[in-house]
Amino acid sequence: MKIVEVDEIVASGTPTELLAWDENAPHMCIADHPVWRAALAGELPADRLRGLVKRVYPVVAGPGRYAFIAKIGVIDRDDGTRLFDRLYRVTHDANSDADVGWRRMGEAIGVAGDDLAAVLDDPSPEARDLVDTVRLHGEQSGTAQAAGVAWVLERQMPGLMGALAGALRDHYGVSEVALSYLWAEATRAEEVEDWVAHLIDKYFMTADAYTVYEARRAMREVGWAWTALSEAG
């Protein structure tokens, strides 16, 4: 078999241009799936809402609790210090305890505690795939790939959590007490946005054409994994 050697990779645009295009590419907007749009508008039937909450639980809690912290396996010393400072603060903030907070919210919409415990112990294949994809690119791939994955998921998560909290309160009658975790996540939006923007500027925008291609592929992999989780029910 003949192996083709590529002397040069020609980029189809600058990293800035490509990222701007990716902003609205399929599967890149995590709240734009029809299931999430219906939930946020209060139009998702209660049984399907409960199913969605159960599917997402092991992604934000349990096995996946710390996946959404923009963890990067290869990072410089200053950024590593900032990263672990963020991780320390999140893990020591009771309001950010997804295991407790997401469960409280789930029970408030009628999901049995035993059912939530069961999916935490045995996540769906879609939930496992999403967490594995985040960890693969965050901890084993390069910094550009990790930054790209954070750009797709972690950057958008606080906004989605805040929108979900508002929808559950306004359309599904959930009390504020049961929404404390979601609101706590929503308050991190500006901090997360700044952190992910820093990672993108430092590790994605400065990468060579092939690395940018690999990072964008990782972004699509995690975006598709989120889509698969969203519509699995």
PDB file of N, CA, C and O in Angstrom, residues 71-131:
ATOM      1  N   LYS A  71     -10.110  20.901  32.116  1.00  0.00           N
ATOM      2  CA  LYS A  71      -8.856  20.259  32.524  1.00  0.00           C
ATOM      3  C   LYS A  71      -8.025  19.936  31.293  1.00  0.00           C
ATOM      4  O   LYS A  71      -8.531  19.428  30.307  1.00  0.00           O
ATOM      5  N   ILE A  72      -6.750  20.236  31.380  1.00  0.00           N
ATOM      6  CA  ILE A  72      -5.852  20.030  30.253  1.00  0.00           C
ATOM      7  C   ILE A  72      -4.625  19.281  30.757  1.00  0.00           C
ATOM      8  O   ILE A  72      -4.015  19.662  31.756  1.00  0.00           O
ATOM      9  N   GLY A  73      -4.282  18.208  30.064  1.00  0.00           N
ATOM     10  CA  GLY A  73      -3.181  17.385  30.501  1.00  0.00           C
ATOM     11  C   GLY A  73      -1.824  18.039  30.340  1.00  0.00           C
ATOM     12  O   GLY A  73      -0.918  17.823  31.132  1.00  0.00           O
ATOM     13  N   VAL A  74      -1.653  18.844  29.296  1.00  0.00           N
ATOM     14  CA  VAL A  74      -0.376  19.511  29.029  1.00  0.00           C
ATOM     15  C   VAL A  74      -0.642  21.013  29.022  1.00  0.00           C
ATOM     16  O   VAL A  74      -1.314  21.523  28.131  1.00  0.00           O
ATOM     17  N   ILE A  75      -0.122  21.711  30.002  1.00  0.00           N
ATOM     18  CA  ILE A  75      -0.438  23.122  30.172  1.00  0.00           C
ATOM     19  C   ILE A  75       0.740  23.791  30.868  1.00  0.00           C
ATOM     20  O   ILE A  75       1.494  23.127  31.597  1.00  0.00           O
ATOM     21  N   ASP A  76       0.924  25.080  30.635  1.00  0.00           N
ATOM     22  CA  ASP A  76       2.085  25.702  31.262  1.00  0.00           C
ATOM     23  C   ASP A  76       1.830  25.956  32.757  1.00  0.00           C
ATOM     24  O   ASP A  76       0.705  25.816  33.248  1.00  0.00           O
ATOM     25  N   ARG A  77       2.880  26.330  33.464  1.00  0.00           N
ATOM     26  CA  ARG A  77       2.812  26.380  34.928  1.00  0.00           C
ATOM     27  C   ARG A  77       1.793  27.396  35.429  1.00  0.00           C
ATOM     28  O   ARG A  77       1.010  27.100  36.331  1.00  0.00           O
ATOM     29  N   ASP A  78       1.779  28.584  34.850  1.00  0.00           N
ATOM     30  CA  ASP A  78       0.853  29.618  35.314  1.00  0.00           C
ATOM     31  C   ASP A  78      -0.599  29.193  35.098  1.00  0.00           C
ATOM     32  O   ASP A  78      -1.449  29.373  35.980  1.00  0.00           O
ATOM     33  N   ASP A  79      -0.879  28.644  33.931  1.00  0.00           N
ATOM     34  CA  ASP A  79      -2.240  28.198  33.663  1.00  0.00           C
ATOM     35  C   ASP A  79      -2.606  26.993  34.517  1.00  0.00           C
ATOM     36  O   ASP A  79      -3.763  26.839  34.932  1.00  0.00           O
ATOM     37  N   GLY A  80      -1.642  26.136  34.784  1.00  0.00           N
ATOM     38  CA  GLY A  80      -1.897  25.006  35.667  1.00  0.00           C
ATOM     39  C   GLY A  80      -2.283  25.460  37.064  1.00  0.00           C
ATOM     40  O   GLY A  80      -3.179  24.892  37.695  1.00  0.00           O
ATOM     41  N   THR A  81      -1.617  26.512  37.548  1.00  0.00           N
ATOM     42  CA  THR A  81      -1.952  27.061  38.860  1.00  0.00           C
ATOM     43  C   THR A  81      -3.372  27.603  38.867  1.00  0.00           C
ATOM     44  O   THR A  81      -4.148  27.360  39.804  1.00  0.00           O
ATOM     45  N   ARG A  82      -3.728  28.336  37.823  1.00  0.00           N
ATOM     46  CA  ARG A  82      -5.097  28.873  37.721  1.00  0.00           C
ATOM     47  C   ARG A  82      -6.116  27.755  37.621  1.00  0.00           C
ATOM     48  O   ARG A  82      -7.188  27.816  38.239  1.00  0.00           O
ATOM     49  N   LEU A  83      -5.795  26.736  36.852  1.00  0.00           N
ATOM     50  CA  LEU A  83      -6.704  25.611  36.670  1.00  0.00           C
ATOM     51  C   LEU A  83      -7.011  24.922  37.988  1.00  0.00           C
ATOM     52  O   LEU A  83      -8.175  24.692  38.338  1.00  0.00           O
ATOM     53  N   PHE A  84      -5.968  24.597  38.746  1.00  0.00           N
ATOM     54  CA  PHE A  84      -6.192  23.864  39.985  1.00  0.00           C
ATOM     55  C   PHE A  84      -6.776  24.747  41.080  1.00  0.00           C
ATOM     56  O   PHE A  84      -7.462  24.259  41.980  1.00  0.00           O
ATOM     57  N   ASP A  85      -6.565  26.060  40.984  1.00  0.00           N
ATOM     58  CA  ASP A  85      -7.251  26.976  41.900  1.00  0.00           C
ATOM     59  C   ASP A  85      -8.749  26.942  41.635  1.00  0.00           C
ATOM     60  O   ASP A  85      -9.563  26.883  42.573  1.00  0.00           O
ATOM     61  N   ARG A  86      -9.130  26.955  40.352  1.00  0.00           N
ATOM     62  CA  ARG A  86     -10.554  26.870  40.000  1.00  0.00           C
ATOM     63  C   ARG A  86     -11.134  25.539  40.454  1.00  0.00           C
ATOM     64  O   ARG A  86     -12.232  25.482  41.007  1.00  0.00           O
ATOM     65  N   LEU A  87     -10.402  24.464  40.207  1.00  0.00           N
ATOM     66  CA  LEU A  87     -10.880  23.139  40.590  1.00  0.00           C
ATOM     67  C   LEU A  87     -11.062  23.054  42.106  1.00  0.00           C
ATOM     68  O   LEU A  87     -12.066  22.503  42.590  1.00  0.00           O
ATOM     69  N   TYR A  88     -10.133  23.611  42.857  1.00  0.00           N
ATOM     70  CA  TYR A  88     -10.234  23.584  44.320  1.00  0.00           C
ATOM     71  C   TYR A  88     -11.470  24.334  44.795  1.00  0.00           C
ATOM     72  O   TYR A  88     -12.223  23.864  45.657  1.00  0.00           O
ATOM     73  N   ARG A  89     -11.684  25.518  44.228  1.00  0.00           N
ATOM     74  CA  ARG A  89     -12.827  26.324  44.662  1.00  0.00           C
ATOM     75  C   ARG A  89     -14.152  25.632  44.337  1.00  0.00           C
ATOM     76  O   ARG A  89     -15.081  25.635  45.148  1.00  0.00           O
ATOM     77  N   VAL A  90     -14.245  25.043  43.162  1.00  0.00           N
ATOM     78  CA  VAL A  90     -15.489  24.373  42.775  1.00  0.00           C
ATOM     79  C   VAL A  90     -15.748  23.155  43.663  1.00  0.00           C
ATOM     80  O   VAL A  90     -16.882  22.916  44.090  1.00  0.00           O
ATOM     81  N   THR A  91     -14.704  22.396  43.954  1.00  0.00           N
ATOM     82  CA  THR A  91     -14.898  21.180  44.747  1.00  0.00           C
ATOM     83  C   THR A  91     -15.170  21.480  46.217  1.00  0.00           C
ATOM     84  O   THR A  91     -15.641  20.606  46.945  1.00  0.00           O
ATOM     85  N   HIS A  92     -14.888  22.703  46.666  1.00  0.00           N
ATOM     86  CA  HIS A  92     -15.136  23.056  48.058  1.00  0.00           C
ATOM     87  C   HIS A  92     -16.324  23.989  48.219  1.00  0.00           C
ATOM     88  O   HIS A  92     -16.552  24.525  49.302  1.00  0.00           O
ATOM     89  N   ASP A  93     -17.089  24.172  47.160  1.00  0.00           N
ATOM     90  CA  ASP A  93     -18.289  25.006  47.216  1.00  0.00           C
ATOM     91  C   ASP A  93     -19.502  24.087  47.264  1.00  0.00           C
ATOM     92  O   ASP A  93     -19.795  23.372  46.297  1.00  0.00           O
ATOM     93  N   ALA A  94     -20.200  24.097  48.395  1.00  0.00           N
ATOM     94  CA  ALA A  94     -21.346  23.199  48.564  1.00  0.00           C
ATOM     95  C   ALA A  94     -22.409  23.430  47.500  1.00  0.00           C
ATOM     96  O   ALA A  94     -23.088  22.490  47.073  1.00  0.00           O
ATOM     97  N   ASN A  95     -22.567  24.662  47.042  1.00  0.00           N
ATOM     98  CA  ASN A  95     -23.581  24.963  46.029  1.00  0.00           C
ATOM     99  C   ASN A  95     -23.237  24.362  44.672  1.00  0.00           C
ATOM    100  O   ASN A  95     -24.106  24.238  43.809  1.00  0.00           O
ATOM    101  N   SER A  96     -21.959  24.014  44.469  1.00  0.00           N
ATOM    102  CA  SER A  96     -21.526  23.446  43.197  1.00  0.00           C
ATOM    103  C   SER A  96     -21.468  21.924  43.225  1.00  0.00           C
ATOM    104  O   SER A  96     -20.940  21.311  42.297  1.00  0.00           O
ATOM    105  N   ASP A  97     -21.991  21.324  44.275  1.00  0.00           N
ATOM    106  CA  ASP A  97     -21.996  19.872  44.397  1.00  0.00           C
ATOM    107  C   ASP A  97     -23.111  19.310  43.518  1.00  0.00           C
ATOM    108  O   ASP A  97     -24.279  19.262  43.913  1.00  0.00           O
ATOM    109  N   ALA A  98     -22.744  18.878  42.312  1.00  0.00           N
ATOM    110  CA  ALA A  98     -23.749  18.403  41.360  1.00  0.00           C
ATOM    111  C   ALA A  98     -24.405  17.119  41.814  1.00  0.00           C
ATOM    112  O   ALA A  98     -25.584  16.874  41.511  1.00  0.00           O
ATOM    113  N   ASP A  99     -23.674  16.265  42.547  1.00  0.00           N
ATOM    114  CA  ASP A  99     -24.262  15.010  43.012  1.00  0.00           C
ATOM    115  C   ASP A  99     -25.501  15.281  43.862  1.00  0.00           C
ATOM    116  O   ASP A  99     -26.524  14.604  43.721  1.00  0.00           O
ATOM    117  N   VAL A 100     -25.404  16.283  44.718  1.00  0.00           N
ATOM    118  CA  VAL A 100     -26.525  16.634  45.591  1.00  0.00           C
ATOM    119  C   VAL A 100     -27.509  17.564  44.867  1.00  0.00           C
ATOM    120  O   VAL A 100     -28.718  17.340  44.882  1.00  0.00           O
ATOM    121  N   GLY A 101     -26.975  18.601  44.216  1.00  0.00           N
ATOM    122  CA  GLY A 101     -27.831  19.623  43.630  1.00  0.00           C
ATOM    123  C   GLY A 101     -28.681  19.142  42.469  1.00  0.00           C
ATOM    124  O   GLY A 101     -29.870  19.476  42.371  1.00  0.00           O
ATOM    125  N   TRP A 102     -28.074  18.379  41.556  1.00  0.00           N
ATOM    126  CA  TRP A 102     -28.846  17.870  40.416  1.00  0.00           C
ATOM    127  C   TRP A 102     -29.885  16.851  40.890  1.00  0.00           C
ATOM    128  O   TRP A 102     -31.003  16.819  40.388  1.00  0.00           O
ATOM    129  N   ARG A 103     -29.513  16.066  41.889  1.00  0.00           N
ATOM    130  CA  ARG A 103     -30.467  15.092  42.433  1.00  0.00           C
ATOM    131  C   ARG A 103     -31.656  15.814  43.063  1.00  0.00           C
ATOM    132  O   ARG A 103     -32.810  15.407  42.869  1.00  0.00           O
ATOM    133  N   ARG A 104     -31.393  16.868  43.830  1.00  0.00           N
ATOM    134  CA  ARG A 104     -32.483  17.627  44.447  1.00  0.00           C
ATOM    135  C   ARG A 104     -33.422  18.177  43.383  1.00  0.00           C
ATOM    136  O   ARG A 104     -34.644  18.130  43.520  1.00  0.00           O
ATOM    137  N   MET A 105     -32.855  18.708  42.310  1.00  0.00           N
ATOM    138  CA  MET A 105     -33.669  19.236  41.220  1.00  0.00           C
ATOM    139  C   MET A 105     -34.452  18.115  40.543  1.00  0.00           C
ATOM    140  O   MET A 105     -35.641  18.270  40.235  1.00  0.00           O
ATOM    141  N   GLY A 106     -33.799  16.966  40.305  1.00  0.00           N
ATOM    142  CA  GLY A 106     -34.479  15.848  39.670  1.00  0.00           C
ATOM    143  C   GLY A 106     -35.654  15.355  40.491  1.00  0.00           C
ATOM    144  O   GLY A 106     -36.743  15.081  39.948  1.00  0.00           O
ATOM    145  N   GLU A 107     -35.451  15.229  41.786  1.00  0.00           N
ATOM    146  CA  GLU A 107     -36.540  14.771  42.646  1.00  0.00           C
ATOM    147  C   GLU A 107     -37.691  15.762  42.658  1.00  0.00           C
ATOM    148  O   GLU A 107     -38.861  15.373  42.774  1.00  0.00           O
ATOM    149  N   ALA A 108     -37.370  17.061  42.503  1.00  0.00           N
ATOM    150  CA  ALA A 108     -38.415  18.092  42.502  1.00  0.00           C
ATOM    151  C   ALA A 108     -39.331  17.995  41.289  1.00  0.00           C
ATOM    152  O   ALA A 108     -40.472  18.462  41.339  1.00  0.00           O
ATOM    153  N   ILE A 109     -38.844  17.384  40.198  1.00  0.00           N
ATOM    154  CA  ILE A 109     -39.710  17.232  39.027  1.00  0.00           C
ATOM    155  C   ILE A 109     -40.272  15.815  38.927  1.00  0.00           C
ATOM    156  O   ILE A 109     -40.871  15.453  37.915  1.00  0.00           O
ATOM    157  N   GLY A 110     -40.053  15.029  39.980  1.00  0.00           N
ATOM    158  CA  GLY A 110     -40.690  13.731  40.044  1.00  0.00           C
ATOM    159  C   GLY A 110     -39.834  12.531  39.702  1.00  0.00           C
ATOM    160  O   GLY A 110     -40.351  11.417  39.536  1.00  0.00           O
ATOM    161  N   VAL A 111     -38.520  12.714  39.592  1.00  0.00           N
ATOM    162  CA  VAL A 111     -37.632  11.572  39.345  1.00  0.00           C
ATOM    163  C   VAL A 111     -37.308  10.925  40.688  1.00  0.00           C
ATOM    164  O   VAL A 111     -36.842  11.597  41.606  1.00  0.00           O
ATOM    165  N   ALA A 112     -37.551   9.635  40.792  1.00  0.00           N
ATOM    166  CA  ALA A 112     -37.286   8.943  42.057  1.00  0.00           C
ATOM    167  C   ALA A 112     -35.795   8.942  42.369  1.00  0.00           C
ATOM    168  O   ALA A 112     -34.949   8.794  41.478  1.00  0.00           O
ATOM    169  N   GLY A 113     -35.488   9.107  43.657  1.00  0.00           N
ATOM    170  CA  GLY A 113     -34.093   9.097  44.069  1.00  0.00           C
ATOM    171  C   GLY A 113     -33.379   7.818  43.694  1.00  0.00           C
ATOM    172  O   GLY A 113     -32.197   7.836  43.317  1.00  0.00           O
ATOM    173  N   ASP A 114     -34.080   6.693  43.779  1.00  0.00           N
ATOM    174  CA  ASP A 114     -33.473   5.409  43.414  1.00  0.00           C
ATOM    175  C   ASP A 114     -33.130   5.364  41.925  1.00  0.00           C
ATOM    176  O   ASP A 114     -32.114   4.771  41.529  1.00  0.00           O
ATOM    177  N   ASP A 115     -33.973   5.994  41.097  1.00  0.00           N
ATOM    178  CA  ASP A 115     -33.697   6.021  39.656  1.00  0.00           C
ATOM    179  C   ASP A 115     -32.452   6.857  39.355  1.00  0.00           C
ATOM    180  O   ASP A 115     -31.644   6.500  38.489  1.00  0.00           O
ATOM    181  N   LEU A 116     -32.311   7.967  40.071  1.00  0.00           N
ATOM    182  CA  LEU A 116     -31.135   8.808  39.883  1.00  0.00           C
ATOM    183  C   LEU A 116     -29.873   8.079  40.344  1.00  0.00           C
ATOM    184  O   LEU A 116     -28.836   8.135  39.690  1.00  0.00           O
ATOM    185  N   ALA A 117     -29.972   7.398  41.472  1.00  0.00           N
ATOM    186  CA  ALA A 117     -28.824   6.634  41.965  1.00  0.00           C
ATOM    187  C   ALA A 117     -28.441   5.548  40.971  1.00  0.00           C
ATOM    188  O   ALA A 117     -27.253   5.274  40.756  1.00  0.00           O
ATOM    189  N   ALA A 118     -29.443   4.946  40.342  1.00  0.00           N
ATOM    190  CA  ALA A 118     -29.173   3.865  39.395  1.00  0.00           C
ATOM    191  C   ALA A 118     -28.424   4.357  38.164  1.00  0.00           C
ATOM    192  O   ALA A 118     -27.481   3.712  37.705  1.00  0.00           O
ATOM    193  N   VAL A 119     -28.830   5.519  37.623  1.00  0.00           N
ATOM    194  CA  VAL A 119     -28.134   6.013  36.427  1.00  0.00           C
ATOM    195  C   VAL A 119     -26.747   6.540  36.779  1.00  0.00           C
ATOM    196  O   VAL A 119     -25.855   6.568  35.924  1.00  0.00           O
ATOM    197  N   LEU A 120     -26.567   6.944  38.034  1.00  0.00           N
ATOM    198  CA  LEU A 120     -25.233   7.369  38.451  1.00  0.00           C
ATOM    199  C   LEU A 120     -24.301   6.165  38.530  1.00  0.00           C
ATOM    200  O   LEU A 120     -23.130   6.245  38.157  1.00  0.00           O
ATOM    201  N   ASP A 121     -24.825   5.046  38.996  1.00  0.00           N
ATOM    202  CA  ASP A 121     -24.032   3.816  39.089  1.00  0.00           C
ATOM    203  C   ASP A 121     -23.815   3.173  37.720  1.00  0.00           C
ATOM    204  O   ASP A 121     -22.777   2.551  37.484  1.00  0.00           O
ATOM    205  N   ASP A 122     -24.782   3.323  36.841  1.00  0.00           N
ATOM    206  CA  ASP A 122     -24.705   2.674  35.530  1.00  0.00           C
ATOM    207  C   ASP A 122     -25.188   3.652  34.454  1.00  0.00           C
ATOM    208  O   ASP A 122     -26.313   3.546  33.971  1.00  0.00           O
ATOM    209  N   PRO A 123     -24.343   4.601  34.072  1.00  0.00           N
ATOM    210  CA  PRO A 123     -24.745   5.603  33.084  1.00  0.00           C
ATOM    211  C   PRO A 123     -25.083   4.970  31.737  1.00  0.00           C
ATOM    212  O   PRO A 123     -24.600   3.885  31.405  1.00  0.00           O
ATOM    213  N   SER A 124     -25.884   5.681  30.971  1.00  0.00           N
ATOM    214  CA  SER A 124     -26.218   5.217  29.630  1.00  0.00           C
ATOM    215  C   SER A 124     -24.971   5.230  28.747  1.00  0.00           C
ATOM    216  O   SER A 124     -23.987   5.925  29.046  1.00  0.00           O
ATOM    217  N   PRO A 125     -24.979   4.463  27.654  1.00  0.00           N
ATOM    218  CA  PRO A 125     -23.837   4.496  26.729  1.00  0.00           C
ATOM    219  C   PRO A 125     -23.551   5.912  26.225  1.00  0.00           C
ATOM    220  O   PRO A 125     -22.387   6.278  26.047  1.00  0.00           O
ATOM    221  N   GLU A 126     -24.612   6.696  26.003  1.00  0.00           N
ATOM    222  CA  GLU A 126     -24.416   8.066  25.504  1.00  0.00           C
ATOM    223  C   GLU A 126     -23.728   8.942  26.553  1.00  0.00           C
ATOM    224  O   GLU A 126     -22.861   9.755  26.223  1.00  0.00           O
ATOM    225  N   ALA A 127     -24.112   8.765  27.821  1.00  0.00           N
ATOM    226  CA  ALA A 127     -23.470   9.538  28.884  1.00  0.00           C
ATOM    227  C   ALA A 127     -22.010   9.132  29.038  1.00  0.00           C
ATOM    228  O   ALA A 127     -21.117   9.982  29.192  1.00  0.00           O
ATOM    229  N   ARG A 128     -21.748   7.826  28.993  1.00  0.00           N
ATOM    230  CA  ARG A 128     -20.355   7.353  29.084  1.00  0.00           C
ATOM    231  C   ARG A 128     -19.517   7.894  27.933  1.00  0.00           C
ATOM    232  O   ARG A 128     -18.369   8.310  28.123  1.00  0.00           O
ATOM    233  N   ASP A 129     -20.089   7.879  26.745  1.00  0.00           N
ATOM    234  CA  ASP A 129     -19.352   8.339  25.575  1.00  0.00           C
ATOM    235  C   ASP A 129     -19.002   9.814  25.694  1.00  0.00           C
ATOM    236  O   ASP A 129     -17.884  10.223  25.354  1.00  0.00           O
ATOM    237  N   LEU A 130     -19.942  10.622  26.169  1.00  0.00           N
ATOM    238  CA  LEU A 130     -19.675  12.054  26.314  1.00  0.00           C
ATOM    239  C   LEU A 130     -18.558  12.299  27.320  1.00  0.00           C
ATOM    240  O   LEU A 130     -17.611  13.050  27.045  1.00  0.00           O
ATOM    241  N   VAL A 131     -18.649  11.680  28.482  1.00  0.00           N
ATOM    242  CA  VAL A 131     -17.617  11.877  29.505  1.00  0.00           C
ATOM    243  C   VAL A 131     -16.265  11.371  29.009  1.00  0.00           C
ATOM    244  O   VAL A 131     -15.231  12.031  29.208  1.00  0.00           O
TER     245      VAL A 131
END
